[in-house]
CSV table of C-alpha atoms and ligand atoms in Angstrom, one decimal:
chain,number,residue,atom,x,y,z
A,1,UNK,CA,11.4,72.8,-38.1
A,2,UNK,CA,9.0,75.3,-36.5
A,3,UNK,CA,9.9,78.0,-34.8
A,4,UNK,CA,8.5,77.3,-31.2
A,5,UNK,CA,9.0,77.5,-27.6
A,6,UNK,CA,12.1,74.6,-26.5
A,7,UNK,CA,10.3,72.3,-23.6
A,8,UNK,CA,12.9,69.4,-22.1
A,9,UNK,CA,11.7,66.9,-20.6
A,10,UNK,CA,13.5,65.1,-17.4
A,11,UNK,CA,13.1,61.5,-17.6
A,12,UNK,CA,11.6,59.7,-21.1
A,13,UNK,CA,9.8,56.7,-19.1
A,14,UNK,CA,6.1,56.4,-19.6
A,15,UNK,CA,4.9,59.5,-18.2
A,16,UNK,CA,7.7,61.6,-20.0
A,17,UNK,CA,7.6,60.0,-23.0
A,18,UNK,CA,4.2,60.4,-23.5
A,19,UNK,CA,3.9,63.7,-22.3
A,20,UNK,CA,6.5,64.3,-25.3
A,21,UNK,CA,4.3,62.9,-28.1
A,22,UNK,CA,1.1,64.5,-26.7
A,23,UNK,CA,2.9,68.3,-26.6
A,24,UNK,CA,4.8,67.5,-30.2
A,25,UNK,CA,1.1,66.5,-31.9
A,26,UNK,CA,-0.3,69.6,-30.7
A,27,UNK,CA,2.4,71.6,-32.1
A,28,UNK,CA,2.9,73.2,-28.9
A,29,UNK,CA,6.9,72.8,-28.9
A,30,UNK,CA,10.0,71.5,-29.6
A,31,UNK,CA,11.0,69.1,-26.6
A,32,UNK,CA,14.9,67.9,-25.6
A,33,UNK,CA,14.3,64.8,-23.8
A,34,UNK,CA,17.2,63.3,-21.4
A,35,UNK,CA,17.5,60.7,-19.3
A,36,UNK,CA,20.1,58.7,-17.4
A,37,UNK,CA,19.1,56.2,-19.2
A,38,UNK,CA,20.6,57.4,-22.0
A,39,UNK,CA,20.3,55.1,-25.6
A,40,UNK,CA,17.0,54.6,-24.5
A,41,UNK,CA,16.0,58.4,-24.4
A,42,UNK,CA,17.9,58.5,-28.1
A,43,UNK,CA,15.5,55.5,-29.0
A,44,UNK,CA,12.3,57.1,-27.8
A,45,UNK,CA,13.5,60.1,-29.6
A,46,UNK,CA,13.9,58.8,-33.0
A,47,UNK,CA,10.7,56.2,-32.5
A,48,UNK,CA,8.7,59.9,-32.1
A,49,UNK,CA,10.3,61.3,-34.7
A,50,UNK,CA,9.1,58.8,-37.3
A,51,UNK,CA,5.5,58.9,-35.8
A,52,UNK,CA,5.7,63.1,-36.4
A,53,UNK,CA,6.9,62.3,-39.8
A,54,UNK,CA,4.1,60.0,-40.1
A,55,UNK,CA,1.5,62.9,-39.1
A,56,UNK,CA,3.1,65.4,-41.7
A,57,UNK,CA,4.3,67.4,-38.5
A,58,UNK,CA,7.9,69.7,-38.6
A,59,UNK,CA,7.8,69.7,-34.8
A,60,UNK,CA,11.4,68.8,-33.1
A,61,UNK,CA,12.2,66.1,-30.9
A,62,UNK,CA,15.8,65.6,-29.6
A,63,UNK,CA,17.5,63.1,-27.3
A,64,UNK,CA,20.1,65.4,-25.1
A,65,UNK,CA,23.3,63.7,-23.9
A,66,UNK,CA,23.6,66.7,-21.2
A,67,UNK,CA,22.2,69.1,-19.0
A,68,UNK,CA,23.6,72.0,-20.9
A,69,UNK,CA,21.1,70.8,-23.6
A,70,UNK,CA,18.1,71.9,-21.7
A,71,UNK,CA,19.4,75.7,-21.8
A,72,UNK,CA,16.8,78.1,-23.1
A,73,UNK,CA,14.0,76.2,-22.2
A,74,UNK,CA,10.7,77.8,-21.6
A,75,UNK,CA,9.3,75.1,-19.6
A,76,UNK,CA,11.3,72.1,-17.8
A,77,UNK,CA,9.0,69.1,-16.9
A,78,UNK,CA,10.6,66.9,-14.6
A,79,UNK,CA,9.1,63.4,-14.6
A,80,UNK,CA,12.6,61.5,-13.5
A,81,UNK,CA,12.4,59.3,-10.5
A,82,UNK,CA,11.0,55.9,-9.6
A,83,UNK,CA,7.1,55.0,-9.7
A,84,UNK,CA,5.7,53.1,-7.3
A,85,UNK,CA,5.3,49.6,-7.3
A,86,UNK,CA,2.2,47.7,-6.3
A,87,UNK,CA,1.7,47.7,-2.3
A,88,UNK,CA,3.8,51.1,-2.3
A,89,UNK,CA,2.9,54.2,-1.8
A,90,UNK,CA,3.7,57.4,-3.2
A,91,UNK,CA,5.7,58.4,0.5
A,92,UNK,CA,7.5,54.6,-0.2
A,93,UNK,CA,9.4,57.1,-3.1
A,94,UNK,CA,10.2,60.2,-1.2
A,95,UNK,CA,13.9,59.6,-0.2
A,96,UNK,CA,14.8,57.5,-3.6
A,97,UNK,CA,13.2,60.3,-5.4
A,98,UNK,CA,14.3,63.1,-3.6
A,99,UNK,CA,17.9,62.2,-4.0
A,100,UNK,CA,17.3,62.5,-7.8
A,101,UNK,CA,15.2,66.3,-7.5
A,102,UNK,CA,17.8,67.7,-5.8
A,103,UNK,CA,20.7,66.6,-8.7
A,104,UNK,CA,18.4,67.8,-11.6
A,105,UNK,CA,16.9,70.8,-9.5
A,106,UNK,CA,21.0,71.8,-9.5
A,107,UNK,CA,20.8,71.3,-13.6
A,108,UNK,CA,18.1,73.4,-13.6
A,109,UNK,CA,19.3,76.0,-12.1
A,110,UNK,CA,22.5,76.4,-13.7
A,111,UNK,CA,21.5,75.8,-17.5
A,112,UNK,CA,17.7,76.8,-18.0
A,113,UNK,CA,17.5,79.7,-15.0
A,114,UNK,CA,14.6,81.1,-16.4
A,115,UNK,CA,12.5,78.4,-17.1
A,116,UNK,CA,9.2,77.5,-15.2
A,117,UNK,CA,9.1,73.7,-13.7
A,118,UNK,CA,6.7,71.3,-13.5
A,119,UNK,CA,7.2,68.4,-11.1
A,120,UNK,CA,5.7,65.1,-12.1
A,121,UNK,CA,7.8,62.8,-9.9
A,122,UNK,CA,5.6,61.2,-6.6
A,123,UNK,CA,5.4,61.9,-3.7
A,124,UNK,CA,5.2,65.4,-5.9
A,125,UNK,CA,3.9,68.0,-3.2
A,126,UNK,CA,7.3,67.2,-1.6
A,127,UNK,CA,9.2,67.2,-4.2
A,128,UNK,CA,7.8,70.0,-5.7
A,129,UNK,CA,8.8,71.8,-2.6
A,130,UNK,CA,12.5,70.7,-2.8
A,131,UNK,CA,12.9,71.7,-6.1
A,132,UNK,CA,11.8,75.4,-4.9
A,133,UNK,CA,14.2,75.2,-2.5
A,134,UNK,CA,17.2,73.9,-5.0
A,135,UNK,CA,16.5,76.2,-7.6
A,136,UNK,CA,15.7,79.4,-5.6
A,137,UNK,CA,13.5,80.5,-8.2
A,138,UNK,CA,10.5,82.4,-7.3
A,139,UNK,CA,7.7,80.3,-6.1
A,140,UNK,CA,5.1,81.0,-9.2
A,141,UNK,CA,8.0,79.6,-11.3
A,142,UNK,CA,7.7,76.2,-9.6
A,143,UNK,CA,4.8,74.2,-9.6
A,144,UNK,CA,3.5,70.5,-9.3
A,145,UNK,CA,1.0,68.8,-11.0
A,146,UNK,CA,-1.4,66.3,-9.6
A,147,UNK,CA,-4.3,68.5,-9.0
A,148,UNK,CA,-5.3,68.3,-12.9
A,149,UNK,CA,-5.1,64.6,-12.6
A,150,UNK,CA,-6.7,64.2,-9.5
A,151,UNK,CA,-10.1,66.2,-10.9
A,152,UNK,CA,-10.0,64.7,-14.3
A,153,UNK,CA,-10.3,61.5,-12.1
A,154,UNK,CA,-13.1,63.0,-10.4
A,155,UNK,CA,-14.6,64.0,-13.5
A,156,UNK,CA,-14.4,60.5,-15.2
A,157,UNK,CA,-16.4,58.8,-12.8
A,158,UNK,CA,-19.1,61.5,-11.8
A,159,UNK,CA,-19.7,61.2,-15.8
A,160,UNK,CA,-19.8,57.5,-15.4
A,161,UNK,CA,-22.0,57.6,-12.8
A,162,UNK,CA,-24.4,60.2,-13.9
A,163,UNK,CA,-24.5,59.2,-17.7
A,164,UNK,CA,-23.1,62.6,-18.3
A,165,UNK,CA,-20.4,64.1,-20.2
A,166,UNK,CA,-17.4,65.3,-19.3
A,167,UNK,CA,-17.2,68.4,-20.8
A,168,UNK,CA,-19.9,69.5,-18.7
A,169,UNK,CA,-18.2,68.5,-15.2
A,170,UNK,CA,-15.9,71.0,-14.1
A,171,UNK,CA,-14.2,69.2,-11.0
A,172,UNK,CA,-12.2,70.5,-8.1
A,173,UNK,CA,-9.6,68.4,-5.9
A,174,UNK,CA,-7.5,69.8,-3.8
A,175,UNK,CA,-4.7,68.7,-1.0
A,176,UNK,CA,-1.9,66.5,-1.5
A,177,UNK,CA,-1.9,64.0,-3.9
A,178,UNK,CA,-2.5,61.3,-2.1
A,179,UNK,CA,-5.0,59.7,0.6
A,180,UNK,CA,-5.5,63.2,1.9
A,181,UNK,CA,-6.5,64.9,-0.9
A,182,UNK,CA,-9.7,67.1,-0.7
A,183,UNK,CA,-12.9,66.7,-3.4
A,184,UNK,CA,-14.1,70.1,-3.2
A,185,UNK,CA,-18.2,69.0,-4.3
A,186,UNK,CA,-19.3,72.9,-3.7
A,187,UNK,CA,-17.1,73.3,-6.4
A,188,UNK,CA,-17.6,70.6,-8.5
A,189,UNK,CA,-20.4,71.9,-10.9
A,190,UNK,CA,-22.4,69.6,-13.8
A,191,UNK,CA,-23.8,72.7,-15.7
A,192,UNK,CA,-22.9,75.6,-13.3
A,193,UNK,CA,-24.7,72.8,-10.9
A,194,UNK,CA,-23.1,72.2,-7.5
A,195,UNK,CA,-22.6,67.6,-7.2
A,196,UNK,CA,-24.2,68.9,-3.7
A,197,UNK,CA,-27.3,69.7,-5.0
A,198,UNK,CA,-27.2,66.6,-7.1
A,199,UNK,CA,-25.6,63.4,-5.1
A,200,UNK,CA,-26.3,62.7,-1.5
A,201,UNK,CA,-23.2,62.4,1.1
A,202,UNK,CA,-23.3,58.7,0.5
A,203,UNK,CA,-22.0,58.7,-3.3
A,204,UNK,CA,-20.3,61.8,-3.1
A,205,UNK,CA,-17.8,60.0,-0.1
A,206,UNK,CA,-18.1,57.0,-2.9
A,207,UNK,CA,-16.7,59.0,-5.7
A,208,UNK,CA,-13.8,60.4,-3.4
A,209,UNK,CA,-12.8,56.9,-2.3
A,210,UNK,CA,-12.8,56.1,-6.4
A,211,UNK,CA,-10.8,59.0,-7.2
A,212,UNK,CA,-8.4,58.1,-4.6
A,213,UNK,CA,-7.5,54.8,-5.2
A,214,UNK,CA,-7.4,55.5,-9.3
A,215,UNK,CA,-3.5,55.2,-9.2
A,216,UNK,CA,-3.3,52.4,-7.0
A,217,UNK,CA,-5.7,50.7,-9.3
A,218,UNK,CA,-4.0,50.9,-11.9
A,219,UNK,CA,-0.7,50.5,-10.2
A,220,UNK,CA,-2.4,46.9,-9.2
A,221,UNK,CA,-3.2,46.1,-12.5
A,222,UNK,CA,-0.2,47.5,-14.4
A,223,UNK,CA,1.6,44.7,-12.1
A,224,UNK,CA,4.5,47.1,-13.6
A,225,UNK,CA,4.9,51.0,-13.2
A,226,UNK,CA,2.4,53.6,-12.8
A,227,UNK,CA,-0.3,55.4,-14.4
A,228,UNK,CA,1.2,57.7,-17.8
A,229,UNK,CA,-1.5,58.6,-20.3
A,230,UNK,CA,-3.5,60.6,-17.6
A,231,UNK,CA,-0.5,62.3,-15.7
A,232,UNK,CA,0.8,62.8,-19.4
A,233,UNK,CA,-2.7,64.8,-20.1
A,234,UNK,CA,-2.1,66.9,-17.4
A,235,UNK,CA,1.2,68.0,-17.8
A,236,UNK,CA,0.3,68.7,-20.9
A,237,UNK,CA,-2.7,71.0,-20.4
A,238,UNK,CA,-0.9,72.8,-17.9
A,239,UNK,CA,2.1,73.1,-20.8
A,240,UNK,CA,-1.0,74.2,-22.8
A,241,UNK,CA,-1.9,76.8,-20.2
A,242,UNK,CA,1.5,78.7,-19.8
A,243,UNK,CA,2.6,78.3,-23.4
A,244,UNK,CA,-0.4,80.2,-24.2
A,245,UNK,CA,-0.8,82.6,-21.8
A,246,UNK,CA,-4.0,81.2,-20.8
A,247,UNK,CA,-4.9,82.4,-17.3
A,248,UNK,CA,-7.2,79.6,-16.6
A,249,UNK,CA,-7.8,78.2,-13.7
A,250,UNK,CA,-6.6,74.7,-12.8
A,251,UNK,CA,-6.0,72.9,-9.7
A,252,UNK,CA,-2.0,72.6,-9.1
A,253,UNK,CA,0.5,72.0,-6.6
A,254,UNK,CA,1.3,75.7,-5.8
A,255,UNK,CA,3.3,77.2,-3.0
A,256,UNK,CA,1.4,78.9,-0.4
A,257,UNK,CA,2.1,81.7,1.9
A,258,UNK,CA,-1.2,82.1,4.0
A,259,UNK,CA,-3.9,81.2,1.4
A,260,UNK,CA,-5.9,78.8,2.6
A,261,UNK,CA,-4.1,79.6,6.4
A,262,UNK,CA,-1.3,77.8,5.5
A,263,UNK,CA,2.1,78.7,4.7
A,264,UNK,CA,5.5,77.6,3.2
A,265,UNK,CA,4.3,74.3,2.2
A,266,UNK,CA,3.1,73.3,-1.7
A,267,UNK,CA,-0.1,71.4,-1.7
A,268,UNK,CA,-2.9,71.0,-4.5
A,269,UNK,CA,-5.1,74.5,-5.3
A,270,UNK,CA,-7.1,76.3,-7.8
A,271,UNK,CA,-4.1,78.2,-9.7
A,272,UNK,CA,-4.9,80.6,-12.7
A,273,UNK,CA,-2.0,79.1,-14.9
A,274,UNK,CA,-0.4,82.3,-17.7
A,275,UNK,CA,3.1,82.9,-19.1
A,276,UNK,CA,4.8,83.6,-15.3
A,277,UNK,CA,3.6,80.0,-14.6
A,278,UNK,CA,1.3,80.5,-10.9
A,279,UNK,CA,-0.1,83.9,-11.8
A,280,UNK,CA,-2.3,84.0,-8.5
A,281,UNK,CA,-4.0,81.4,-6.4
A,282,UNK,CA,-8.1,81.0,-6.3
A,283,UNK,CA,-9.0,81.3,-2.5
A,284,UNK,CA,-12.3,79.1,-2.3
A,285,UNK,CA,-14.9,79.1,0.4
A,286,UNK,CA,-14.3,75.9,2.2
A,287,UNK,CA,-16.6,73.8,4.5
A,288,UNK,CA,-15.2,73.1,8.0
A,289,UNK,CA,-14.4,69.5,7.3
A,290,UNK,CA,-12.8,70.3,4.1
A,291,UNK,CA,-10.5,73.1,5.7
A,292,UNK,CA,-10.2,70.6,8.0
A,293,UNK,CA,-8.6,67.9,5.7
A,294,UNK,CA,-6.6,70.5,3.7
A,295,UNK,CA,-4.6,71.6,6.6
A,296,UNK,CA,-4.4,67.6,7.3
A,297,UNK,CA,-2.8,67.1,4.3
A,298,UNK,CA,-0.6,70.1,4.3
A,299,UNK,CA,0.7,68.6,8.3
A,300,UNK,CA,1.4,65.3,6.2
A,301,UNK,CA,3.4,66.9,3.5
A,302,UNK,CA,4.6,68.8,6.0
A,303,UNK,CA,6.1,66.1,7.8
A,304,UNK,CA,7.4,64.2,4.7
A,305,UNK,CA,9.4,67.8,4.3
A,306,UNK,CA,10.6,67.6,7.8
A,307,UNK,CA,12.2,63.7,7.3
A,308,UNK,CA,14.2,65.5,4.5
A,309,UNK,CA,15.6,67.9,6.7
A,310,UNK,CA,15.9,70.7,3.3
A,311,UNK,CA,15.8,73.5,5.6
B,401,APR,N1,18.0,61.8,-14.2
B,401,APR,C1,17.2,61.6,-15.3
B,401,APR,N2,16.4,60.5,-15.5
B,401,APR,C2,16.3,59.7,-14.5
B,401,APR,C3,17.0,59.8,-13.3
B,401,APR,C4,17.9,60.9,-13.2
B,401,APR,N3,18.7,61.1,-12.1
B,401,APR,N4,16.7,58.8,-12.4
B,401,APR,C5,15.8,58.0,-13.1
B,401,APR,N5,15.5,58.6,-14.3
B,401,APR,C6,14.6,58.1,-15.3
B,401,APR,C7,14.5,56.6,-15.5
B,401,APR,O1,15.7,56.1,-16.2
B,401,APR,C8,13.2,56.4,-16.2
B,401,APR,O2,13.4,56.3,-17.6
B,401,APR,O3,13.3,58.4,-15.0
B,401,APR,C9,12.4,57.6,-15.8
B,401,APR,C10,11.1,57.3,-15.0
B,401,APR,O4,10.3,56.6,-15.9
B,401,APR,P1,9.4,55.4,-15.5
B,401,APR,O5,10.2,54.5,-14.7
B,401,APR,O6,8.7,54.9,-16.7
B,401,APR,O7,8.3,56.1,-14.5
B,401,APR,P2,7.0,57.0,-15.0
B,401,APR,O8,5.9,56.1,-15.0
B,401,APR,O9,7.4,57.8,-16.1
B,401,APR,O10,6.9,57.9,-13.7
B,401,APR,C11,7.8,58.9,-13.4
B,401,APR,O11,6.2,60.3,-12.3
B,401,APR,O12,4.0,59.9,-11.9
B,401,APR,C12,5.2,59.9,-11.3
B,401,APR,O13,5.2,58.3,-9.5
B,401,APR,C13,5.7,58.6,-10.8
B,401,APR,O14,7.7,59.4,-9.7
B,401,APR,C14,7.2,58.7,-10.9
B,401,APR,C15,7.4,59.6,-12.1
């Protein structure tokens, strides 16, 4: 097998077991995979090995039975917890899913203390910030990931709209995951073009309301479970990012401490993404009504944070 980085990844439902096949096809690493759930994690396991076999690929993928088997993991993706069902929203999951943060935050601690973690499980901002807390590790070490999501979403139907593609859209959504999260359209160039310059107010609010109700769309539809092959994506080019020592930008859940005037809270920004994990974050000039809804949304997670009483 190749000698690569070890990646494990928390929970093999759909989002973790995907995010597993996409990071083992690129050759990026080796994954452990655990879950509670624990034959079934073995199942997934083998079920991926045969389809790396199929590809030719000596890439490693092992069920763990334990939390000792995550130790020496670069990277720890946690996407254990609950998704939402249809109706709920993603604050329906925060004391269910908090519950099971704090017991594998403890794992992570004690068996892969260097490792950097990416929360996947909803309402993630919160839980992103509870996992900080658990761990203790320094802030850049801990990061959340909706924000890649959230402007691929953004992406996909400004392309769809404009008969466009994608690769020339570089979005940018910040905020919480969630109703209050913030399309950034000063930032959201087609060709180095602001969508300002391009869209009126009218279908630029029309995108936003689009990109905000893509998960419970397909929630709705799913009539089962949530979204997995676009969350999986994401994790996996922020996996991409870090492995590499990128230093690209990408929006991310990312602790704060004044940026944005706001402070000890983790909401969605630009983050330039390298080997420490959060090597800085990108301060953008905001409009008024989209500073506005950012320090909404941070007063929102905030509050969520409060109901948990972490402090
Ligand atoms: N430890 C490990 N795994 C756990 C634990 C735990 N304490 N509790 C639950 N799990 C596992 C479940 O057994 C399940 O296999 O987490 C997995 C979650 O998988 P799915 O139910 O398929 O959910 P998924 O769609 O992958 O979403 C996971 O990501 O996008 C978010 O809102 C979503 O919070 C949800 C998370």
């Amino acid at each position: 097998m190749k000698n690569l980085p070890k990646i494990s990844i928390i929970g093999a439902g759909n989002v973790g077991a995907t995010t597993a096949m996409m990071i083992t096809e690129a050759e990026l690493a080796n994954i452990a995979l655990f879950d509670v759930a624990k034959a079934m994690a073995k199942a997934k396991s083998i079920d991926m090995s045969h389809a790396l076999a199929a590809k030719s690929l000596n890439i490693k993928i092992e069920p763990i039975d334990d939390y000792k088997g995550i130790s020496g993991s670069s990277i720890v993706v946690v996407t254990a917890g609950f998704p939402r069902k249809p109706g709920m929203s993603r604050d329906d999951l925060l004391k269910a899913n908090a519950d099971i943060i704090k017991s594998v935050s403890k794992e992570i601690k004690k068996y892969a203390p260097g490792a950097i973690v990416i929360i996947v499980t909803n309402p993630l901002d919160v839980m992103a910030y509870l996992s900080y807390k658990i761990t203790g590790f320094n802030h850049s070490r801990v990061l959340g990931m909706a924000g890649v999501l959230d402007s691929a979403r953004l992406t996909d139907f400004i392309a769809a709209r404009l008969n466009v593609k994608r690769s020339d859209i570089e979005s940018t959504v910040l905020g919480s995951h969630g109703e209050l999260m913030v399309p950034v359209y000063s930032q959201t160039m087609l060709n180095n073009k602001p969508l300002t310059d391009i869209l009126q107010q009218k279908d630029l609010d029309e995108l936003s309301a689009l990109t905000k109700n893509a998960g419970a769309q397909i929630v709705s539809l799913l009539g089962t479970g949530s979204a997995y092959y676009g969350p999986a994506a994401s994790v996996f080019e922020m996996v991409k990012a870090i492995l590499l020592d990128n230093k690209t930008t990408h929006c991310a859940c990312s602790y704060l401490q004044g940026e944005y005037g706001l402070r000890d809270v983790y909401i969605g920004v630009p983050c330039v993404l390298g080997k420490k994990g959060i090597e800085r974050v990108v301060e953008l000039k905001l409009t008024k009504p989209e500073s506005d809804v950012l320090a909404k949304s941070a007063e929102s997670i905030k509050a969520m944070i409060r109901k948990l009483e972490i402090n």
